[in-house]
Amino acid sequence: MLIGAAGDDGRFVPNKGMINNLVFSIDVRQAEASVPADKERILAEIEANEGGFGAIDRLAVGAISGAAYAMDQPAVLAAVGGDESPLAALQSEEALGEATRGAAAAGFLEPLRALLARGAPVESAIDGRTPLMLACQGGHELCARALLEKGANVEVVENEGWTALLFACQNGHELCARALIENGADVNKEGPRGFSCLMMACQNGHEQCARALLEAGADKEAVQNTGFTALMLSCQFGHELCVRALLEVKADIDTQNDEGFTALMLSCLNGH
């Protein structure tokens, strides 16, 4: 599976379709081991840890997604390998911005700090996506905090309507979400199709993100463009822990979406 190739100028060009296919196929439980007993032991240890298999899968997804940006940045990769001279040689704001996005997306903290120390632009963007968004999308909390310390704007909206907090919640990165909330991110800001951060978290089964949002005052009764609430989405996709988190704060169980379905109806309709 090729996730990219060299372009006409010799720079890496990611194959976004292949990267997406790889991301959606990740499941640590399908990993292979030369000794079956080792696999069983390691999987048992992972399952016993906080977050279980999902936490490892999310880290892997973040690393692969970030690679699409970092692999186009030879100076950043050289710095990761211990050679900081190519990074130090970058001069233009455009080059510094590209390197900053690459380091943030891949979770390369030390190169990112080196760039920020040189005054690299924290709001440089591609398709409207800033380094902070990329760090939060990939689950790189320390990179996100480094950018926040330099004044990165938590409320920037990219070209399709996403904020850093929406990215963090969609992908289940609780620590990134909490860092953004601590720095004033609007927990009720709507994204594409009227989805709130809480809806993103609940639709994808990210209980800890949902709890962080609820603790910060997220509107549990908000509705998106077709009348779905966070509770409805949790029930539709069978995410019991998110359902329980919402019920603990007395989310309305009788609200109907535009087609007249309640959360209970959606749960039964989908076999949950």
C-alpha angles and dihedrals in degrees: 000000000000113000092186147330142217115285127218090278093050095252123129115265113195121224098225094190093056092044090052091049090051092047093051092049096056115120118150089204089069093057118127128229131185089228113046092205089058091054092050092048095048093045090051090053091049093048091051093054123087109279093017120206093343093062092056093044091052092051090051092049090051092050094049094045091049092049090069088066100035096049088064091057111073092174091058092047091049090053090052087054092052102264108112097170096093089051091049090051094061109108115161121083089235093055092045091049093050091049091048091053091048094050093045094047093051096041096243098157102179096050088046092052091048090053093047090049087058091053098258111178110266093197098051107134145191115201084353093300113133128202089259092055091048093049091050093044089056096042097244101151098175091051090049091051092048089055093045090053087058092053102263110178111246094197101057111130118211126218096279096044102266127138128197090258093051089052092048093049096044090055098040099245101152097175092053090048092051091048090053093046090050087055095052105269113168105247092196099050110129123231133186115343090006094291116159124210089256091054091050091052095046096044088056097041099248101151098174092052089049091051092048090053094047090050088054093053103265113175105253092191099051115129129211128219096291097039101264120147126202089259092053092051092048090052095043092056097037100245101155097178091055090048091053092047089055094044090052088063092045100253110188110263095189101058113121127214123225091281094050098255122142125205091261092051092051091049092052094042090057097042099250 
